[in-house]
PDB file of C-alpha atoms in Angstrom:
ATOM      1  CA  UNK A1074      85.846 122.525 135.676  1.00  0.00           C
ATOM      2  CA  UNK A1075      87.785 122.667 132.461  1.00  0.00           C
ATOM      3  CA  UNK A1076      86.768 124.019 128.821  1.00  0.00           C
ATOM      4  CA  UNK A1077      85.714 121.259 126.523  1.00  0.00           C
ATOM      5  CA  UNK A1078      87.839 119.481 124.381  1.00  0.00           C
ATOM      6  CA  UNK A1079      88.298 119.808 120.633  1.00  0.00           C
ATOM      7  CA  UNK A1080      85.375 118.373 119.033  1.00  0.00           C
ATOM      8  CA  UNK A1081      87.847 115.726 116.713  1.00  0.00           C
ATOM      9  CA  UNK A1082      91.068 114.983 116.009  1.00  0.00           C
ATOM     10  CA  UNK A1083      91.826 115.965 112.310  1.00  0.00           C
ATOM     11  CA  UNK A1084      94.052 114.149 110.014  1.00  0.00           C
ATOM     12  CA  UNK A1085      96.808 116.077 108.297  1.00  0.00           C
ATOM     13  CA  UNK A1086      98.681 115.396 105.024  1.00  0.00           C
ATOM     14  CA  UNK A1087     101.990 116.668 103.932  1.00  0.00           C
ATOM     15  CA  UNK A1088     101.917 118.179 101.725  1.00  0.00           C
ATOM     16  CA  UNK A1089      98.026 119.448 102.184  1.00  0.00           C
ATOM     17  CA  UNK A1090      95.805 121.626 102.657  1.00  0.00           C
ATOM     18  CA  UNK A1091      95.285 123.224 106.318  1.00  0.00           C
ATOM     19  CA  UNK A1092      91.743 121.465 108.313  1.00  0.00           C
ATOM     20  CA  UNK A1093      89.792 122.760 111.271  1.00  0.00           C
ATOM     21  CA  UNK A1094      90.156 122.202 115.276  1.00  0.00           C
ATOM     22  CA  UNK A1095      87.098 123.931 116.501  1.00  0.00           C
ATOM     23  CA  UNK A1096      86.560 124.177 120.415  1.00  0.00           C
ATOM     24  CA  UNK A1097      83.296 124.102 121.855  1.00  0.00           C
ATOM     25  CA  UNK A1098      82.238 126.745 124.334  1.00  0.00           C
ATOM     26  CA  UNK A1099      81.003 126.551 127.642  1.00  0.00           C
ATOM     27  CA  UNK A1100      78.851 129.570 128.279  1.00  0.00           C
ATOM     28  CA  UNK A1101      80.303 130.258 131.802  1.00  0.00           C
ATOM     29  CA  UNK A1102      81.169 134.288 132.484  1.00  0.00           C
ATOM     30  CA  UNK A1103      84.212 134.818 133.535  1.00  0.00           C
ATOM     31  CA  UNK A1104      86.648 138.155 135.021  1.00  0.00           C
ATOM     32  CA  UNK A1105      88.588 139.843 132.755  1.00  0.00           C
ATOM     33  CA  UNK A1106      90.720 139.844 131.090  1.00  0.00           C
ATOM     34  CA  UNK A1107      89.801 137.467 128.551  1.00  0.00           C
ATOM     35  CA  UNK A1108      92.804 135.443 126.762  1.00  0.00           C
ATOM     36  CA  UNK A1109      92.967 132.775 124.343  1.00  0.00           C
ATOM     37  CA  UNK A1110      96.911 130.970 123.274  1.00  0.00           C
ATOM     38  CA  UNK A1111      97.249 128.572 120.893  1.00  0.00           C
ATOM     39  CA  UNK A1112     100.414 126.209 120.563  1.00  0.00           C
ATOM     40  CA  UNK A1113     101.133 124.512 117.686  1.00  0.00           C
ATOM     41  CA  UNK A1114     101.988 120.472 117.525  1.00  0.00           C
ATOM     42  CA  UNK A1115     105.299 120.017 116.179  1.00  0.00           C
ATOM     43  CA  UNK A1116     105.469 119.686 112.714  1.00  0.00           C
ATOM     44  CA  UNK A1117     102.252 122.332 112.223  1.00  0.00           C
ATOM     45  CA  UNK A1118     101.797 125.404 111.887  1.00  0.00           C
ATOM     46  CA  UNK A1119      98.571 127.524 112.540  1.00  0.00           C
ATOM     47  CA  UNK A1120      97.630 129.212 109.610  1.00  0.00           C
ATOM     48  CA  UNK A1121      94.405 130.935 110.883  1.00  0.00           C
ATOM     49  CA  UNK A1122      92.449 131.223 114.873  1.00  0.00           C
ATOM     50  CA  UNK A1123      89.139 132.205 113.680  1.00  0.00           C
ATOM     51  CA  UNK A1124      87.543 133.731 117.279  1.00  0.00           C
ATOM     52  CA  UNK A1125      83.704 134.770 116.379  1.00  0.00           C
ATOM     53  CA  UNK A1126      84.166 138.116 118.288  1.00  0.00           C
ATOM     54  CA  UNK A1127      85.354 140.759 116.237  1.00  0.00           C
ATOM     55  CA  UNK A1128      85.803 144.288 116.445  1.00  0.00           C
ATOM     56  CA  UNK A1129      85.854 142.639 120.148  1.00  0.00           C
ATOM     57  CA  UNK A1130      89.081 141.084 120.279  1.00  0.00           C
ATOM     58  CA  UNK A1131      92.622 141.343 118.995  1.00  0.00           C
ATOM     59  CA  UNK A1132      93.748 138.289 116.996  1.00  0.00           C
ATOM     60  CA  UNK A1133      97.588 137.493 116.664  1.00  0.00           C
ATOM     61  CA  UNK A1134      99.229 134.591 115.011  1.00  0.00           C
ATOM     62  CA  UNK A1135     103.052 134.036 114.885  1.00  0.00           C
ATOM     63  CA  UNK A1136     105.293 134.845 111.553  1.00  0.00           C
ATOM     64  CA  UNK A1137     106.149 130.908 111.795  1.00  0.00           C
ATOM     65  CA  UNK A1138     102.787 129.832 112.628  1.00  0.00           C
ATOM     66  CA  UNK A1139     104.103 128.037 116.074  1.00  0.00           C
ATOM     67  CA  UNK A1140     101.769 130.270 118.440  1.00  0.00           C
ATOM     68  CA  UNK A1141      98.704 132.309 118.079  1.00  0.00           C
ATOM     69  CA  UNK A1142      96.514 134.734 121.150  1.00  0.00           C
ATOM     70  CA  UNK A1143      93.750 136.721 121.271  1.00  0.00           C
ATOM     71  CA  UNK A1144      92.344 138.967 123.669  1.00  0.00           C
ATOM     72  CA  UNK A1145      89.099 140.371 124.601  1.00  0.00           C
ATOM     73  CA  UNK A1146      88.009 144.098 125.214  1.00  0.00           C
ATOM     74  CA  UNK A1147      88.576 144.635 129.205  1.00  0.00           C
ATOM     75  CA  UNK A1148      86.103 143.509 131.446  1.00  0.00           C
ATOM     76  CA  UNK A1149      84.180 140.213 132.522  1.00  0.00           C
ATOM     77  CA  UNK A1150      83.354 137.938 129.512  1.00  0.00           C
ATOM     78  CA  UNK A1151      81.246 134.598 128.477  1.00  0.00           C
ATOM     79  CA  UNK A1152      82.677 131.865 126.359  1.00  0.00           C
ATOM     80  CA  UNK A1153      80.101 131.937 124.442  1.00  0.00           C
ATOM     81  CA  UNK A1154      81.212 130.649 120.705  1.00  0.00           C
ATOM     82  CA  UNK A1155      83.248 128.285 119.488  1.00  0.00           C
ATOM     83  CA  UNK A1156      86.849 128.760 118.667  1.00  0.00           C
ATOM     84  CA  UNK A1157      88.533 127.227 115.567  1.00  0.00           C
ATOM     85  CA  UNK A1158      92.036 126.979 115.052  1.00  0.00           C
ATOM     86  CA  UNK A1159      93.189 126.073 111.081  1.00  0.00           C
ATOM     87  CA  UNK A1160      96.824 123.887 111.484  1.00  0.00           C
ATOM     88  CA  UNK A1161      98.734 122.582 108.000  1.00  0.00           C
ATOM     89  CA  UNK A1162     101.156 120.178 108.558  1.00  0.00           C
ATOM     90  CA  UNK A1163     105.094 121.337 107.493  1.00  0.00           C
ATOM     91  CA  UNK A1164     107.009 119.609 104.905  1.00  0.00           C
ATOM     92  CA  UNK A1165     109.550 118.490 108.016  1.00  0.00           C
ATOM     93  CA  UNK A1166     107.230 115.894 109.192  1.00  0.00           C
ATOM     94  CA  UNK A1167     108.253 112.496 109.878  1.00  0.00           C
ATOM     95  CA  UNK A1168     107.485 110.037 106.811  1.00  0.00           C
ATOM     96  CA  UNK A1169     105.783 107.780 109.255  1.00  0.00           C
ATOM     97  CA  UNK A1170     102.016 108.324 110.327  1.00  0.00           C
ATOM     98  CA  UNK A1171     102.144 110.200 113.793  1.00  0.00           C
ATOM     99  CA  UNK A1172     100.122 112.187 116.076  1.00  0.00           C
ATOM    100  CA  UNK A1173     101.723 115.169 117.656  1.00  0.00           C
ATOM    101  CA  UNK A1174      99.686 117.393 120.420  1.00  0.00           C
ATOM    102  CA  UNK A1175      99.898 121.200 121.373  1.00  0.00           C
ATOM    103  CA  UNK A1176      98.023 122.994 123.764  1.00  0.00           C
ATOM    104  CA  UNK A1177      94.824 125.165 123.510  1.00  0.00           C
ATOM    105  CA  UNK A1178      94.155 127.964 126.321  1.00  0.00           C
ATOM    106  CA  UNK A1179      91.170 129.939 127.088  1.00  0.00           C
ATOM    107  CA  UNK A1180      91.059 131.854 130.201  1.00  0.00           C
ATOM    108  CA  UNK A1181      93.677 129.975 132.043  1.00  0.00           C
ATOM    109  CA  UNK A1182      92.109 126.686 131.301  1.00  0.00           C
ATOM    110  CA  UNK A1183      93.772 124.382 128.713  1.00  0.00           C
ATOM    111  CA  UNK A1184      93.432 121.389 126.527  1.00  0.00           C
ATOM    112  CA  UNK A1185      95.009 119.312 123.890  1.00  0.00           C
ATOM    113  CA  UNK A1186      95.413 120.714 120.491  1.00  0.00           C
ATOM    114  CA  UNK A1187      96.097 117.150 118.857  1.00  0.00           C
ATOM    115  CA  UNK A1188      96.197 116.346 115.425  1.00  0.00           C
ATOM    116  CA  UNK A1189      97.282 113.115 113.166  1.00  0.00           C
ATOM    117  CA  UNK A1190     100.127 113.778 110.438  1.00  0.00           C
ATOM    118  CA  UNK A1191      99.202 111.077 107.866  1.00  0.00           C
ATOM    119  CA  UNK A1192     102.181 108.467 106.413  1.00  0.00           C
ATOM    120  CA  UNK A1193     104.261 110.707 103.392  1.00  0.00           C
ATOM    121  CA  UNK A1194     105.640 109.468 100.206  1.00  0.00           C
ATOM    122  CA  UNK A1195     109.175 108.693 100.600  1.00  0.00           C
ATOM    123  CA  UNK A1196     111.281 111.967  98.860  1.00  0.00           C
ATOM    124  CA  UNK A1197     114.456 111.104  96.564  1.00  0.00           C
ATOM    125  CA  UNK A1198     117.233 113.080  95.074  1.00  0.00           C
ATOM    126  CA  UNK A1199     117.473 111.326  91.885  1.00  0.00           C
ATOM    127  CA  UNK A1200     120.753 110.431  91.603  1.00  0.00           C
ATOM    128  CA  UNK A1201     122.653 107.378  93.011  1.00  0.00           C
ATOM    129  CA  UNK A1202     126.358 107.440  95.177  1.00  0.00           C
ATOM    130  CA  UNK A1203     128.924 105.109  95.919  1.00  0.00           C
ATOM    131  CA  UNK A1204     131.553 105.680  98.700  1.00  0.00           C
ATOM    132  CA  UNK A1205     133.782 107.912  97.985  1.00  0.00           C
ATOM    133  CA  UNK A1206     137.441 107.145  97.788  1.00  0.00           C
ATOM    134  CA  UNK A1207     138.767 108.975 100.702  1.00  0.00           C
ATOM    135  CA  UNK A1208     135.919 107.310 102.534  1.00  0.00           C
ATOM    136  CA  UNK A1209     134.579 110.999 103.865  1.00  0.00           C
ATOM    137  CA  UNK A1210     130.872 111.111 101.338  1.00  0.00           C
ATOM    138  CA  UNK A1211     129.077 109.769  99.016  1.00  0.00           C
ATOM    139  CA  UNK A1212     130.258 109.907  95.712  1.00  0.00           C
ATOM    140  CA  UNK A1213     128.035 110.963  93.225  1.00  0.00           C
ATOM    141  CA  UNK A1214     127.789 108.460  90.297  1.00  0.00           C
ATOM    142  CA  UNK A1215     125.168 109.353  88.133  1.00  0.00           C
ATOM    143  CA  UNK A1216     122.095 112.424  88.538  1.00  0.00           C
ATOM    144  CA  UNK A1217     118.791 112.331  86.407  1.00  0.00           C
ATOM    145  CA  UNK A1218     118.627 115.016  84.570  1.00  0.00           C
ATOM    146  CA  UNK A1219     116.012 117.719  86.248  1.00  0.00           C
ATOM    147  CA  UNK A1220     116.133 115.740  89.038  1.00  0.00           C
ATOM    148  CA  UNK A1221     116.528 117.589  92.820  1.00  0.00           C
ATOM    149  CA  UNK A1222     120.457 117.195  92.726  1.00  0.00           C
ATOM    150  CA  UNK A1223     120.838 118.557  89.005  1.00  0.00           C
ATOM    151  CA  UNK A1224     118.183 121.624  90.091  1.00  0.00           C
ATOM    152  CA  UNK A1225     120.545 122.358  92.222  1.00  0.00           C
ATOM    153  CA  UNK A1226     124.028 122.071  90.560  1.00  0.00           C
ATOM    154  CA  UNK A1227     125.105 118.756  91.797  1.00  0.00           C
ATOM    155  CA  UNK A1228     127.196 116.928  89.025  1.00  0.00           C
ATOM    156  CA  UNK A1229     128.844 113.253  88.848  1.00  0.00           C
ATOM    157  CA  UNK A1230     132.081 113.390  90.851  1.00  0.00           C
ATOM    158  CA  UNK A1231     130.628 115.531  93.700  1.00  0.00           C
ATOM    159  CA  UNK A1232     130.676 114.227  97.235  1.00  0.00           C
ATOM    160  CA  UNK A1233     127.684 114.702  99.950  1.00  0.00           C
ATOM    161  CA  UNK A1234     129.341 115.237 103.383  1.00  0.00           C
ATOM    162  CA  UNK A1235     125.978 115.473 105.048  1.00  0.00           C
ATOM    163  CA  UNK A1236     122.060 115.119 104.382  1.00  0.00           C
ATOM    164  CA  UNK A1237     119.646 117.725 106.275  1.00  0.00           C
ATOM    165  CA  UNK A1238     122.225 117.883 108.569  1.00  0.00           C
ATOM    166  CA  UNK A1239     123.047 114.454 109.403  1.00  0.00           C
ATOM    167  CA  UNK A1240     126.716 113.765 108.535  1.00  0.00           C
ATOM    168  CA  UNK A1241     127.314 111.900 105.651  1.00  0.00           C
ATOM    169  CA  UNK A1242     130.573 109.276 105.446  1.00  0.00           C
ATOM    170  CA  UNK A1243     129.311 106.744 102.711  1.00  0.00           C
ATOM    171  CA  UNK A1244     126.790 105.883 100.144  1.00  0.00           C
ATOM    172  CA  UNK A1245     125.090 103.771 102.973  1.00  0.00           C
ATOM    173  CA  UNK A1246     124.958 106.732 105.044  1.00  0.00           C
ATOM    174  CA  UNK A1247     123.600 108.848 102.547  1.00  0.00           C
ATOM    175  CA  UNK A1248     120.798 106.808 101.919  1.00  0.00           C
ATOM    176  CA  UNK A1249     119.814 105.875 105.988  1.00  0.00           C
ATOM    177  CA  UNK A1250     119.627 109.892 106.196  1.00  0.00           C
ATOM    178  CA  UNK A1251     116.796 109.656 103.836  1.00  0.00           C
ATOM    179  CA  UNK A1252     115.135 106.856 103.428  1.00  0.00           C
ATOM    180  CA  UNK A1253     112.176 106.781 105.989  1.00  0.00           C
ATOM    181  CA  UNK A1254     112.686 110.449 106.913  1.00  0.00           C
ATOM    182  CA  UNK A1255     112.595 113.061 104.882  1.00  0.00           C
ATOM    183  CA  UNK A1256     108.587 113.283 102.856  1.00  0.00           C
ATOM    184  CA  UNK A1257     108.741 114.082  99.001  1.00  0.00           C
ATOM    185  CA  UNK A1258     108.066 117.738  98.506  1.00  0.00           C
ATOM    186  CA  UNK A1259     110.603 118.447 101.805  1.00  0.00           C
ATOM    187  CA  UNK A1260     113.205 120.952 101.266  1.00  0.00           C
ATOM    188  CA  UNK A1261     116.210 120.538 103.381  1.00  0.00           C
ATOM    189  CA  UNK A1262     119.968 121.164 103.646  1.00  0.00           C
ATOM    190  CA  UNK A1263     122.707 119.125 101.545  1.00  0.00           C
ATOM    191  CA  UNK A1264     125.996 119.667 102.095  1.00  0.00           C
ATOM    192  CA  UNK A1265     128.572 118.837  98.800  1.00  0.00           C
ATOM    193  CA  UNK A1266     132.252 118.793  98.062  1.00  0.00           C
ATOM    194  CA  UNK A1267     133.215 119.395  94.289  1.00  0.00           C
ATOM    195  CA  UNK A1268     136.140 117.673  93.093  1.00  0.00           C
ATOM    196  CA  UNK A1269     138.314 120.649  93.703  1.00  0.00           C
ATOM    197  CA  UNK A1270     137.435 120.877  97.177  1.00  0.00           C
ATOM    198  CA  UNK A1271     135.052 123.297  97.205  1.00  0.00           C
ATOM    199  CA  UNK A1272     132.165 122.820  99.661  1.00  0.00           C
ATOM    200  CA  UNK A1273     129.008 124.021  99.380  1.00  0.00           C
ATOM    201  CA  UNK A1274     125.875 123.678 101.235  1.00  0.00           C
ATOM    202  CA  UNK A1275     122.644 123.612  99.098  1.00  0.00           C
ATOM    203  CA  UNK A1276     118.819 123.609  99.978  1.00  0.00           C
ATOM    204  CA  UNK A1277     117.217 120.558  98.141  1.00  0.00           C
ATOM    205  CA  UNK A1278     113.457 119.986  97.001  1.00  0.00           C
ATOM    206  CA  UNK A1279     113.352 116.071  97.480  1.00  0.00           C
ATOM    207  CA  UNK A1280     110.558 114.306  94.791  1.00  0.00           C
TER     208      UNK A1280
END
């Protein structure tokens, strides 16, 4: 016999608030001692595991969010309320619409922790490239001013070598690197040559 599953499947935006997969219990006693472990789907993170039992049990969720546990006092114990774990989907999420699936355990028995990561608005950098004339980046041709590349000191005659961490050889590559993969509101690493050589790696807000 296994617990029972999550009681539905919760759709996620990105940005968003974080929503609620609670977990039924099943009443059965069991030996001690009692655990609970939470893994995160990718692109989550679990921002609360709300247990029903305290003082009773010690609740612990990771710095990063990826894992959570709890465990009971010593001794046998009953599932005997429900569990709910809070998730908010991260900024690194696919554009596309997806559904991504952890794992839930309570006393050795486990389910899937699934979720649905809804489709993102496509992020920009507001400015536009050409290939640059050693043909190693895109060339920066012009920036909007306030934009994600001006915020972060990109000027006209700068050249992107690589786009959260995908090299970067020409304006065409610059643009397959984002387009369809990185969400608006996503912060991730550009990489930049300035005109006397200088490189400099950067960590862009894309709108």
């Amino acid at each position: 016999m296994q617990i029972p599953p999550q009681q539905s499947v919760p759709e996620l935006d990105a940005p968003g608030d974080p929503k609620a997969v609670t977990y039924s219990p099943d009443g059965r006693s069991r030996p001690g001692p009692g655990t609970f472990s939470v893994t995160a789907p990718d692109h989550t993170r679990i921002t609360a595991l709300d247990m029903a039992c305290a003082p009773r049990c010690a609740v612990a969720v990771a710095s990063d969010g990826s894992t959570a546990t709890a465990r009971l006092r010593p001794g046998r114990w009953t599932y005997a309320n429900p569990v709910t774990i809070r998730l908010q989907a991260n900024l690194d999420a696919p554009l596309s619409r997806a559904q991504y699936t952890g794992t839930y355990t309570a006393g050795g028995e486990s389910q899937p922790l699934t979720v649905v990561i809804t489709q993102g608005k496509q992020g920009g950098l507001g400015l536009t490239s050409k290939d640059a004339p050693d043909s190693n980046g895109a060339q920066v041709a012009t920036t909007v001013p306030g934009g994600p590349a001006d915020n972060v000191g990109i000027r006209v005659g700068d050249t992107i070598t690589s786009l959260n961490n995908t090299p970067v050889s020409n304006a065409a590559e610059l643009r397959a690197a984002r387009i369809g993969k990185i969400r608006s509101g996503a912060t991730v690493p550009l990489t930049y040559r300035q005109p006397n050589g200088t490189s400099r790696t950067v960590q862009v807000t894309l709108t």
